[in-house]
Coordinates of C-alpha atoms in Angstrom, one line a residue:
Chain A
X25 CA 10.3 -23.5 -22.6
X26 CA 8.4 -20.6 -21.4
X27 CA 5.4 -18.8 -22.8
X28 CA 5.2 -15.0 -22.5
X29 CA 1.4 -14.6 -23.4
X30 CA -0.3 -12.6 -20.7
X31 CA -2.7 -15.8 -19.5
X32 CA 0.7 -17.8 -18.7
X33 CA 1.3 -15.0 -15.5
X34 CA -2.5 -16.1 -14.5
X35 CA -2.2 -19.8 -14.1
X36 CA -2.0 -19.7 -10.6
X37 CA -4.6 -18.1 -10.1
X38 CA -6.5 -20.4 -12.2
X39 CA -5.3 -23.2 -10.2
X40 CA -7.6 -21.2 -7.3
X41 CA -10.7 -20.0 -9.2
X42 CA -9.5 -16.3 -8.3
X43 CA -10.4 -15.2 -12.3
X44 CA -13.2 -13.4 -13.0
X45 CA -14.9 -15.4 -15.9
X46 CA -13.6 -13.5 -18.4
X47 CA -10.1 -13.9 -17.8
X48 CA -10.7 -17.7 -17.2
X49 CA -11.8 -18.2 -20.1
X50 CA -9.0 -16.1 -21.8
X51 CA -6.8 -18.5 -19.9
X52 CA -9.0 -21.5 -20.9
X53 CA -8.3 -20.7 -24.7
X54 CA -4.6 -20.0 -24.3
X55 CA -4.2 -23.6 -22.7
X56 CA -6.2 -25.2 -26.0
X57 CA -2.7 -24.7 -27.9
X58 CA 0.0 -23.9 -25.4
X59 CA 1.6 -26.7 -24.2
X60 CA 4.0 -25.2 -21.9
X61 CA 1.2 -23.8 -20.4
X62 CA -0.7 -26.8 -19.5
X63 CA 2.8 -27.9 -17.9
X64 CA 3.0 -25.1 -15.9
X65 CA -1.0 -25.6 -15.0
X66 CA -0.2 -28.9 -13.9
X67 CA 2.3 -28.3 -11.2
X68 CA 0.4 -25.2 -9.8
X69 CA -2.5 -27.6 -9.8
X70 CA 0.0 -29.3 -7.3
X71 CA 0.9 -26.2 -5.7
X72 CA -2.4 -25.7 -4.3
X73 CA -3.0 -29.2 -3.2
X74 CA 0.2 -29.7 -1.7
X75 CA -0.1 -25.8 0.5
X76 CA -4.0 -26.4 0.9
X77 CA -3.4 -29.9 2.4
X78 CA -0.8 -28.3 4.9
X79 CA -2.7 -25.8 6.1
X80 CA -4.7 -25.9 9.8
X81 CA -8.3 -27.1 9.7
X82 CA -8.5 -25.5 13.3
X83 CA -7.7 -22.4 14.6
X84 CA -4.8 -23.4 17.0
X85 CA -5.9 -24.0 21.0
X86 CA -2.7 -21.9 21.8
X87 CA -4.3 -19.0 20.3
X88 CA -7.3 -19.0 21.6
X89 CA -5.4 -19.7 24.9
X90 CA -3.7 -16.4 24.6
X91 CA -6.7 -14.6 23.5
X92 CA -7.6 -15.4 26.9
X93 CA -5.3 -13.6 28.7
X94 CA -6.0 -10.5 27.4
X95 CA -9.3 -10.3 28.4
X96 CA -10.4 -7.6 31.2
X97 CA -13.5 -6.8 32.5
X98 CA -15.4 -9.4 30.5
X99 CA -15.5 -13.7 30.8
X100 CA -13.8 -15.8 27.4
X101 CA -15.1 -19.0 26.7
X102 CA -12.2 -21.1 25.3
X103 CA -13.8 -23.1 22.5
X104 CA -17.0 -20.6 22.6
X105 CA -15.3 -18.7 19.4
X106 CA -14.9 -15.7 21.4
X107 CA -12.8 -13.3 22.6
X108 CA -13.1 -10.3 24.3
X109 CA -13.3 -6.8 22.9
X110 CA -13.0 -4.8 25.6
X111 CA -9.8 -6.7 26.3
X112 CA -9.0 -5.3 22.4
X113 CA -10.2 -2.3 23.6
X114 CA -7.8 -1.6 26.7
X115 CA -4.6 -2.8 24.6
X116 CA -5.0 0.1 22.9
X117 CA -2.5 1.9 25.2
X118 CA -0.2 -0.9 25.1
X119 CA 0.7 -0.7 21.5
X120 CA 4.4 0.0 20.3
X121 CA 5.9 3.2 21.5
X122 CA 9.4 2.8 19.9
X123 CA 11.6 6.7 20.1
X124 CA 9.8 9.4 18.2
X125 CA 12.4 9.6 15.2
X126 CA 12.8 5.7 14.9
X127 CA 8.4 6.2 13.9
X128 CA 9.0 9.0 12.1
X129 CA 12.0 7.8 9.8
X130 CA 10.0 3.8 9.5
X131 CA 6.6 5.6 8.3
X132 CA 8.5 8.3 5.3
X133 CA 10.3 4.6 4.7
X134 CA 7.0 2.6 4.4
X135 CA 5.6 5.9 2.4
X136 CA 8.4 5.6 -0.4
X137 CA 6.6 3.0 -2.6
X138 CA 3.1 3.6 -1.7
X139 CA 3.7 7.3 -3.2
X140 CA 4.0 6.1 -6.6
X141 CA 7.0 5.8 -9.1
X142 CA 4.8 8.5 -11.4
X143 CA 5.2 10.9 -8.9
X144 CA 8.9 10.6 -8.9
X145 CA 9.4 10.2 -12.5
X146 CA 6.6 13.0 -13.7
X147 CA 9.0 15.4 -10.9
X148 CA 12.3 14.3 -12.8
X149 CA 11.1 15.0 -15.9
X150 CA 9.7 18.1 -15.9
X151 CA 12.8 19.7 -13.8
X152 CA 14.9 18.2 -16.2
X153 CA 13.3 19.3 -18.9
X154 CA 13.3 23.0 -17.3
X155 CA 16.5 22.4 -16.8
X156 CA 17.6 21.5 -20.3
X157 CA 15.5 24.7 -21.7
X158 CA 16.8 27.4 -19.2
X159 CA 20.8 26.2 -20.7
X160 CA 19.5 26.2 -24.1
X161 CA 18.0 29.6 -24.0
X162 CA 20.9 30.6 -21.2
X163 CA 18.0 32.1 -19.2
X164 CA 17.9 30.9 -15.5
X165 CA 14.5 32.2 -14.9
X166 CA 12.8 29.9 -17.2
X167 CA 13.8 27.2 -14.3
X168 CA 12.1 29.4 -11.8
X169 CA 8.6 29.0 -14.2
X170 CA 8.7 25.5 -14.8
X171 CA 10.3 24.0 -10.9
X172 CA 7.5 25.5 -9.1
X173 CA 5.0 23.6 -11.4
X174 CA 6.8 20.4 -11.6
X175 CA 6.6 20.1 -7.3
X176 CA 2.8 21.4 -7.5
X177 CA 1.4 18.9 -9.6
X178 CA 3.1 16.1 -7.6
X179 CA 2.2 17.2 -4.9
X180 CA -1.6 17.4 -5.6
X181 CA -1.6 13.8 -6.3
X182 CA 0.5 12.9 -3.5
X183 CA -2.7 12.4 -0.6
X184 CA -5.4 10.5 -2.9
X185 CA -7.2 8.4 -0.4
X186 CA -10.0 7.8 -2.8
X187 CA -8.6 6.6 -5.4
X188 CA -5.8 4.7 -3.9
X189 CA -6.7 1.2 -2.7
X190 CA -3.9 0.7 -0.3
X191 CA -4.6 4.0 1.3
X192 CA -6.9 2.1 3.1
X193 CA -5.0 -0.5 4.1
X194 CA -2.0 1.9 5.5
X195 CA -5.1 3.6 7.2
X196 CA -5.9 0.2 9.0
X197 CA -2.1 0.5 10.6
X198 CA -1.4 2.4 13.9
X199 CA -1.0 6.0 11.5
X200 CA -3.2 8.7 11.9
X201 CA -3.9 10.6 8.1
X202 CA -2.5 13.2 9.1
X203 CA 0.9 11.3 10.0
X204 CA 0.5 9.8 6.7
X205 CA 0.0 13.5 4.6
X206 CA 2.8 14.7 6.1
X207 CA 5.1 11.9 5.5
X208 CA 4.3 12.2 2.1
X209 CA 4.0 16.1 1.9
X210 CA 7.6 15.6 3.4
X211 CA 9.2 13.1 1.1
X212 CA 7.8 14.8 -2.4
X213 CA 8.6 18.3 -1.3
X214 CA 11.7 17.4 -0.2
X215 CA 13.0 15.3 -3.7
X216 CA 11.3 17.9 -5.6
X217 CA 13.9 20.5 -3.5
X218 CA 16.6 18.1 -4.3
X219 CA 16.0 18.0 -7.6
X220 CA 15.5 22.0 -7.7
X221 CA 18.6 22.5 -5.7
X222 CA 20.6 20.0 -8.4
X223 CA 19.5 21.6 -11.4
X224 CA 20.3 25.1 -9.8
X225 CA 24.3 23.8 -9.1
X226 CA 23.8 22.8 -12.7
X227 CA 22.7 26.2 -14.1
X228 CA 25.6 27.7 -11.8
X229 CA 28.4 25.7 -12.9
X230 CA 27.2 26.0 -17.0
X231 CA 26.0 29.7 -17.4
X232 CA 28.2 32.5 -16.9
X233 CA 26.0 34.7 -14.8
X234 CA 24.8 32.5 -12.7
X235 CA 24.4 33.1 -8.6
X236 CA 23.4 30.4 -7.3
X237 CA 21.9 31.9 -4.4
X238 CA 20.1 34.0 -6.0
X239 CA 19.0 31.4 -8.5
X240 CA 17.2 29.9 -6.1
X241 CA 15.7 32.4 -4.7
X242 CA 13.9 32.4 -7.9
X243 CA 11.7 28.9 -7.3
X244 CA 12.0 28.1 -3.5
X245 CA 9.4 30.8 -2.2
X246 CA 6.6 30.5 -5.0
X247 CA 7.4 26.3 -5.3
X248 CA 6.3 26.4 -1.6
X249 CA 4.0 28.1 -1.8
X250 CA 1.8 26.4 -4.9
X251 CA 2.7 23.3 -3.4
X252 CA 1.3 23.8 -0.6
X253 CA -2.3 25.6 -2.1
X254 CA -2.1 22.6 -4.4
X255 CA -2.0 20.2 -1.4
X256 CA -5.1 22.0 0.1
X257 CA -6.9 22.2 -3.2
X258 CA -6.8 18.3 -3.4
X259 CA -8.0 18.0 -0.4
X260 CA -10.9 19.7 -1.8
X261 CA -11.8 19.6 -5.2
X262 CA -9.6 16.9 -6.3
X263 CA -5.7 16.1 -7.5
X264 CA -6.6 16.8 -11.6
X265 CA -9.0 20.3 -10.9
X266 CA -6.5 21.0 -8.1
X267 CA -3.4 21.0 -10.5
X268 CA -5.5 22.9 -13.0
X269 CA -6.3 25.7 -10.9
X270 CA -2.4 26.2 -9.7
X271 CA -1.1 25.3 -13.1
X272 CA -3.9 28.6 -14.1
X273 CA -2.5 30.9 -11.1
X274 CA 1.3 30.0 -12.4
X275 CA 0.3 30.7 -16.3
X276 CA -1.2 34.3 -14.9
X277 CA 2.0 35.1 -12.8
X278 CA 3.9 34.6 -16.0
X279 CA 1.1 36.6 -18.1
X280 CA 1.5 39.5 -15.8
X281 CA 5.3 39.4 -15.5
X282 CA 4.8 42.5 -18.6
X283 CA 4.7 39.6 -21.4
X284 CA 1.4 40.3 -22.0
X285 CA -0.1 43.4 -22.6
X286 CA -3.0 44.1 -20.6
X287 CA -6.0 45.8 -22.1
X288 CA -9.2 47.4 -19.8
X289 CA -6.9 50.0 -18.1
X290 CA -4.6 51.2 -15.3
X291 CA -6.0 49.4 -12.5
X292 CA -6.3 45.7 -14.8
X293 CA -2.6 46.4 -15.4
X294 CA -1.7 47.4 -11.7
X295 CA -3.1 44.6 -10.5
X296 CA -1.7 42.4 -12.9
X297 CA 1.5 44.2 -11.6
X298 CA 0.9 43.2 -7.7
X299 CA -0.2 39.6 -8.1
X300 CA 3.1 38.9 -10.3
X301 CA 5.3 40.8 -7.5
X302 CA 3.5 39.2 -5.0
X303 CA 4.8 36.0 -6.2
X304 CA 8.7 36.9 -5.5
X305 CA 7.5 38.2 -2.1
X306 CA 9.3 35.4 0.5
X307 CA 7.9 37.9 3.9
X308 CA 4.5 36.6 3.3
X309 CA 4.4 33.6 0.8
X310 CA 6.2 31.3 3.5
X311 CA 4.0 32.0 6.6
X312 CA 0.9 31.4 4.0
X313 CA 2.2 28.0 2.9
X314 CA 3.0 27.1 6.7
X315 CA -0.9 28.5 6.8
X316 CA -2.1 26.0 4.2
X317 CA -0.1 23.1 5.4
X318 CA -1.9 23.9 8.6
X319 CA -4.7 24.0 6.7
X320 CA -4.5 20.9 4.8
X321 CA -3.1 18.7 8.0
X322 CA -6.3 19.4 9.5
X323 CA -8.7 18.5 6.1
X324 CA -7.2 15.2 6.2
X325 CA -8.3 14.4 9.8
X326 CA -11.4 15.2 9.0
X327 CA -14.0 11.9 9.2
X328 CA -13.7 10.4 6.0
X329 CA -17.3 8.4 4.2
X330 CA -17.5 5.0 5.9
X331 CA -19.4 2.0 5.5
X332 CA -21.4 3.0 8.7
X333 CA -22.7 6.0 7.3
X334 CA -23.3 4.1 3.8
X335 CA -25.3 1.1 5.7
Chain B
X3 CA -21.4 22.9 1.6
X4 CA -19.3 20.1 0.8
X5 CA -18.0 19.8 -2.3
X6 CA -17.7 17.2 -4.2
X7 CA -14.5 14.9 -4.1
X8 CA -13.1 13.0 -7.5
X9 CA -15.0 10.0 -8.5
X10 CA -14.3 6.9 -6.2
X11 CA -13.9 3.1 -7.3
X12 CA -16.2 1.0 -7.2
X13 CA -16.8 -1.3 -3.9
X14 CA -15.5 -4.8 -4.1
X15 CA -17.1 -6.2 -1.3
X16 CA -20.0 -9.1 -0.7
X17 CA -22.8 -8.6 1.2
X18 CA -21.4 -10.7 4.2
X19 CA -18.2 -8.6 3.8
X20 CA -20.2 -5.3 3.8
X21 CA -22.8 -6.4 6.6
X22 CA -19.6 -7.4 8.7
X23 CA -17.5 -4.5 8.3
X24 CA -20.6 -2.1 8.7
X25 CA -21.0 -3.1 11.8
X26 CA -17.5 -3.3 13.0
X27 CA -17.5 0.4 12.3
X28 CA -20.9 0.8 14.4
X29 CA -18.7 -0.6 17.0
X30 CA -20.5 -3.7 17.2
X31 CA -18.4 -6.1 19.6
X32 CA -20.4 -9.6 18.4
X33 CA -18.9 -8.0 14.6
X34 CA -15.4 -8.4 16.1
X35 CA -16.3 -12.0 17.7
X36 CA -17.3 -13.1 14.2
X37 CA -14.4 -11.9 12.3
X38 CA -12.4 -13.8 14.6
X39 CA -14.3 -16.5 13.8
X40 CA -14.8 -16.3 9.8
X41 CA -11.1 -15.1 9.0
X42 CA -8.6 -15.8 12.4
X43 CA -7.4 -19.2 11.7
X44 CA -6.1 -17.8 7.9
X45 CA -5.0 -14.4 9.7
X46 CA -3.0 -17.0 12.2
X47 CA -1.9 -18.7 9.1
X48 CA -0.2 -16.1 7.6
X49 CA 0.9 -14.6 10.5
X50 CA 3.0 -17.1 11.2
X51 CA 4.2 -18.2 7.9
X52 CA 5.6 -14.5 8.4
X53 CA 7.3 -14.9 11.5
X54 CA 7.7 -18.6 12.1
X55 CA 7.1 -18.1 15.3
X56 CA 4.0 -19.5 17.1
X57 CA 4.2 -17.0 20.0
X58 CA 4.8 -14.2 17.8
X59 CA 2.1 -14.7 15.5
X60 CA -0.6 -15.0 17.8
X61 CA 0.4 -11.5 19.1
X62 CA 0.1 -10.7 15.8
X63 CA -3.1 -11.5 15.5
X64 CA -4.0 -10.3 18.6
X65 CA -2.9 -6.8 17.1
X66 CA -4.5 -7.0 14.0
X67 CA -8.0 -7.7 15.7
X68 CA -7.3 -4.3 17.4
X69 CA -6.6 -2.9 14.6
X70 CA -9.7 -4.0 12.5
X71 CA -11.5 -2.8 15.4
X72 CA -9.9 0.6 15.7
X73 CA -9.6 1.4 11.9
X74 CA -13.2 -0.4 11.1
X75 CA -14.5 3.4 10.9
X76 CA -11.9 4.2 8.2
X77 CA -12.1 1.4 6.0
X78 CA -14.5 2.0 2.8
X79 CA -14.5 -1.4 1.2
X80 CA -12.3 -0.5 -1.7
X81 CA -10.6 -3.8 -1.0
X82 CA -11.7 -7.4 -0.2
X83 CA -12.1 -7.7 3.6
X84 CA -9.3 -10.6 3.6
X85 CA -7.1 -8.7 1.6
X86 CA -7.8 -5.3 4.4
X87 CA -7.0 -7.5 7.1
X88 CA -3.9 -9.3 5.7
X89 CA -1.9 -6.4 5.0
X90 CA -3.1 -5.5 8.7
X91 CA -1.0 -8.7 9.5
X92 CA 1.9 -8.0 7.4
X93 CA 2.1 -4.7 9.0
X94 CA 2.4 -5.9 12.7
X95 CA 4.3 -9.4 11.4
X96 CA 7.2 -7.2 9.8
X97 CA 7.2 -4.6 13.0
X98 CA 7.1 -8.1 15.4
X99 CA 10.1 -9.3 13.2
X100 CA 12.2 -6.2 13.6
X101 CA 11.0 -5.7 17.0
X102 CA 12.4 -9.0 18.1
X103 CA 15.1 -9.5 15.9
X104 CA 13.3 -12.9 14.9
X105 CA 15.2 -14.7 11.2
X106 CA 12.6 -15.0 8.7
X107 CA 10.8 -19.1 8.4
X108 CA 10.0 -21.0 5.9
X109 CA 7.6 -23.6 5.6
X110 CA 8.6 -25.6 8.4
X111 CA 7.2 -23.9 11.5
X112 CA 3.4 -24.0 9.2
X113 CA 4.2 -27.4 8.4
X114 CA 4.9 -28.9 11.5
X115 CA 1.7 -27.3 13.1
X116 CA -0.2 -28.5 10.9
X117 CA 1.2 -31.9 10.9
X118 CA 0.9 -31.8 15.0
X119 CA -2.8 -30.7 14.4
X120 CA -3.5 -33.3 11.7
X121 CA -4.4 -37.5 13.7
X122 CA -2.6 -40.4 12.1
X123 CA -4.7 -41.1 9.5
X124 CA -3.9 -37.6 8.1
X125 CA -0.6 -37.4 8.3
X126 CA 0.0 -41.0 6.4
X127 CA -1.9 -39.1 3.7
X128 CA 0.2 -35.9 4.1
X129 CA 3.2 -38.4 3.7
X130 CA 2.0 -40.2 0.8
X131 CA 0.4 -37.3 -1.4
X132 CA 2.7 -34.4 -2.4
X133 CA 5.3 -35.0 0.0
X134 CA 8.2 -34.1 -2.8
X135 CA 6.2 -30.9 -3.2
X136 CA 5.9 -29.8 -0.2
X137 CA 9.3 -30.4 0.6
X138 CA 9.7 -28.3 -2.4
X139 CA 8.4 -26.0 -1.2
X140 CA 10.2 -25.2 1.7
X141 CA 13.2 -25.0 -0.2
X142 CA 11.9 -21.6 -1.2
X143 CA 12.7 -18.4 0.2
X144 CA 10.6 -16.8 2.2
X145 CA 9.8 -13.9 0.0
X146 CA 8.7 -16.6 -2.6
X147 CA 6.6 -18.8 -0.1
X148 CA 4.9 -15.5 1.4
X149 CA 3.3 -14.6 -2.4
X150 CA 2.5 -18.9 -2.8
X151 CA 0.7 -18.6 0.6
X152 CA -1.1 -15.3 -0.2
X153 CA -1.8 -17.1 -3.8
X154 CA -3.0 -20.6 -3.0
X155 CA -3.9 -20.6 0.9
X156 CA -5.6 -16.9 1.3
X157 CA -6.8 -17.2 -2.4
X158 CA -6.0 -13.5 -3.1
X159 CA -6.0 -12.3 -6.4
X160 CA -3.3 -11.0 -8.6
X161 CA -4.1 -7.2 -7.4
X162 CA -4.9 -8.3 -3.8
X163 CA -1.5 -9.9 -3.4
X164 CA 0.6 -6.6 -5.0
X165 CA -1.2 -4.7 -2.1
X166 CA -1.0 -6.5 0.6
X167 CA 2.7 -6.9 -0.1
X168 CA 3.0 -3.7 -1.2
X169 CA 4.7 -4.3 -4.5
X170 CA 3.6 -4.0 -7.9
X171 CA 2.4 -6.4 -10.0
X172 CA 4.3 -7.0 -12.1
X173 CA 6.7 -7.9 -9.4
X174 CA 4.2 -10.2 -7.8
X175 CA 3.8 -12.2 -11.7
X176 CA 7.7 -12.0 -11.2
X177 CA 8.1 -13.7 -8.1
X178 CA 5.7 -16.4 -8.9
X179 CA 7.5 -17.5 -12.0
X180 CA 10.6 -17.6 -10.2
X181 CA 9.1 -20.1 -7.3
X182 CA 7.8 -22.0 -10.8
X183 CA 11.4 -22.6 -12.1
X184 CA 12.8 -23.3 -8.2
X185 CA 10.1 -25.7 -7.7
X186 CA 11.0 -26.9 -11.3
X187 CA 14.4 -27.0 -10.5
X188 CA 14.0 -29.2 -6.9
X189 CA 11.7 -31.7 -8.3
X190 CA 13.3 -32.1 -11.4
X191 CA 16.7 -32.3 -9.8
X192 CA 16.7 -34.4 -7.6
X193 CA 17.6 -32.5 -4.6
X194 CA 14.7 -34.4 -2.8
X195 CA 16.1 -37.8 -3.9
X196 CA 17.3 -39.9 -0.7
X197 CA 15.8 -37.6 2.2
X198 CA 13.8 -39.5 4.6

């Protein structure tokens, strides 16, 4: 017999003390008329006797032993609870150097789940959804408005070292931040060009007057490109005001692609003209996301707020 | 002038926590002497419930103290201190494993340092307390003894666990009831009867 109420998943923790008090005593009232529960309570109980009463009471001798011979410069005093950190110091230099592509290929690996299943989901969604719209409507370009979005907002949320608790702990790993923004810059930019490149075959294969070629052509310049001033722009003002403000430059492309009539004269509507041409111009909207990558790589080096500077 | 970045969660550390990471990250080498000495036999612990290998783990310790040391600076108390440095361990534990091609342990190589470390009084308690558990729970796999040992030994929380093992956690509810219904299933069926 098993019980699916929420407290049941929290016994163990229980068994510790690791609840805060209001979730022991959500737990403490479930176990009043749950008798499965109290079962199940019982044998954690054991759980934590049984792994408690097996663990060391003394840090082992042979580690302190090998502590030992690490140290440089300055004395170790077995038993004294020390160690030395200049010895920690100089094995800095020491630390694993395994081939350049066997690092690069473990940390995009290690990125995967750390990146978030919303990211990849939100991105299949939306493209499908373009997808599904452009066949209906038998208009390939409405893929081109809505593929260049879809990559932009993931990729504003894709470096959120604030609000991502394990950021820190990947952080606390031999991986610089920048390593770690472009790993992540690389995997979401590159599913969401998957994904582009997929739905484009798609649009191919179904509509009659469909280039491929030249269907892409239509997304892959401006996707880069607000990707990459998203990146930057949540780097700086945030992942939710830096998909607004991308999601706003998109909506005005669109607006002055002519499907909007301009009032306040011939200059308004010229340069409504050049900023929506501007967008299908590949000569300068690649170098400028290269630019903003650049841009972004070095934002995220940048020393981040630390408990030394809070102290 | 800087602007301002997105709202931040909360700090979850205590004051010893914060004093010790503080000055880690002033690059304080008595900070690093006292972590050593507040969290290294647990770091050990799960190092080498990890790797199962007694060598092996103490390098990995050895690691993560440089690594708490190096990436003190960088770390904002968004998470426990234990859970911070125990996902440094699982880090250099998984790269050690790979590294040396070492099989994944159990519970044995932990249990039989302990038991070497525990005098004769102790271990005739060992024996006669909990022996069919413990047995039981080396029957588990090492996936499942990894989340009992981050559970019940390093007293992590539900969220601490699903980041240091990098998992959801729902997955980390999931696993647990799974070792439940194995340890269930081993005491309850007699697998244990007849060892000695």
């Amino acid at each position: 017999m098993t019980c699916e109420d929420r407290a049941a998943g929290l016994l163990p923790f229980y068994a510790t003390g690791s609840l805060d008090e209001r979730e022991r005593r959500a737990v403490e009232a479930h176990l009043v008329g749950c008798a499965a529960c109290r079962t199940d309570l019982a044998l954690w109980t054991s759980v934590n006797h049984s792994v408690r009463g097996d663990a060391p009471t003394v840090a082992p001798p042979a580690c302190e032993r090998a502590l030992a011979k690490t140290s440089v410069g300055r004395g170790f005093s077995p038993g004294g609870g020390g160690f030395s950190p200049g010895a920690i110091a100089a094995r800095s230099a020491t630390a694993d150097r395994a081939p350049l592509h066997v690092r690069a290929w473990a940390l995009l690996v290690a990125q995967v789940p750390l990146v978030g299943s919303d990211i990849w989901i939100s991105s299949a969604v939306v493209m499908a959804i373009g997808y599904a719209l452009a066949v209906v409507v038998r208009q390939p370009s409405v893929f081109d408005g809505v593929a260049p979005l879809a990559a932009a907002g993931t990729i504003a949320a894709v470096y959120r070292p604030t609000r991502d608790p394990a950021f820190e702990m990947t952080l606390a790993t031999p991986t610089s931040p920048r390593q770690i923004l472009l790993a992540r810059l690389v995997l979401v930019f590159g599913y969401n060009l998957t994904l582009g490149l997929v739905a484009s075959l798609g649009l191919a294969a179904v509509l009659p007057s469909g280039l491929m070629g030249a269907m892409i052509a239509g997304w892959l310049a401006p996707m880069t490109f607000l990707s990459a001033l998203a990146l930057v722009l949540s780097l700086v003002i945030g992942a939710p005001n830096a998909m607004a403000v991308s999601f706003g430059m998109w909506v005005l492309r669109g607006m002055s692609a002519g499907h909007v009539q301009f009032q306040g004269g011939e200059f308004l509507r010229s340069a409504a003209a050049l900023y929506q041409q501007a967008w299908h111009q590949s000569a300068w909207l690649v170098p400028a996301s290269a630019g903003l990558v650049a841009i972004a790589v070095w934002l995220a080096g940048r020393p981040e707020r630390s408990l030394n500077a809070a102290a | 002038m800087r602007l301002e970045l997105a709202l931040k969660p909360p700090l979850v550390l205590d004051d010893e926590d914060r004093a010790l990471a503080s000055r880690l990250a002033r690059r304080d080498e008595q900070a690093l002497v006292d972590l050593y000495a507040e969290y290294g036999r647990r770091l050990h612990a799960y190092a080498l419930r990890i790797t199962g290998n007694a060598s092996t783990a103490e390098e990995v310790l050895q690691d993560t103290m440089l690594a708490a040391w190096n990436g003190a600076a960088r770390y904002e108390g968004r998470s426990r201190l234990i859970a911070w440095l125990l996902a440094i361990v699982r880090h250099h534990a998984l790269n050690a494993i790979r590294r040396k091609r070492l099989p994944t342990q159990g519970l044995d190589a932990a249990a039989e340092l302990a038991a070497a470390d525990a005098g004769p009084d102790e271990q005739l308690e060992q024996a006669a307390c909990g022996d069919n558990m413990r047995k039981a729970l080396a029957r588990l796999s090492s996936e499942h003894r990894e989340v009992i040992d981050l559970v019940f030994y390093q007293e992590l929380t539900l969220a601490e666990v699903a980041l240091v093992c990098r998992c959801p956690v729902g997955t980390v509810k999931s696993r647990l009831h799974h070792a439940k219904e194995r340890l269930r299933d081993v005491l309850n069926g007699g697998e244990l009867r007849g060892r000695h």
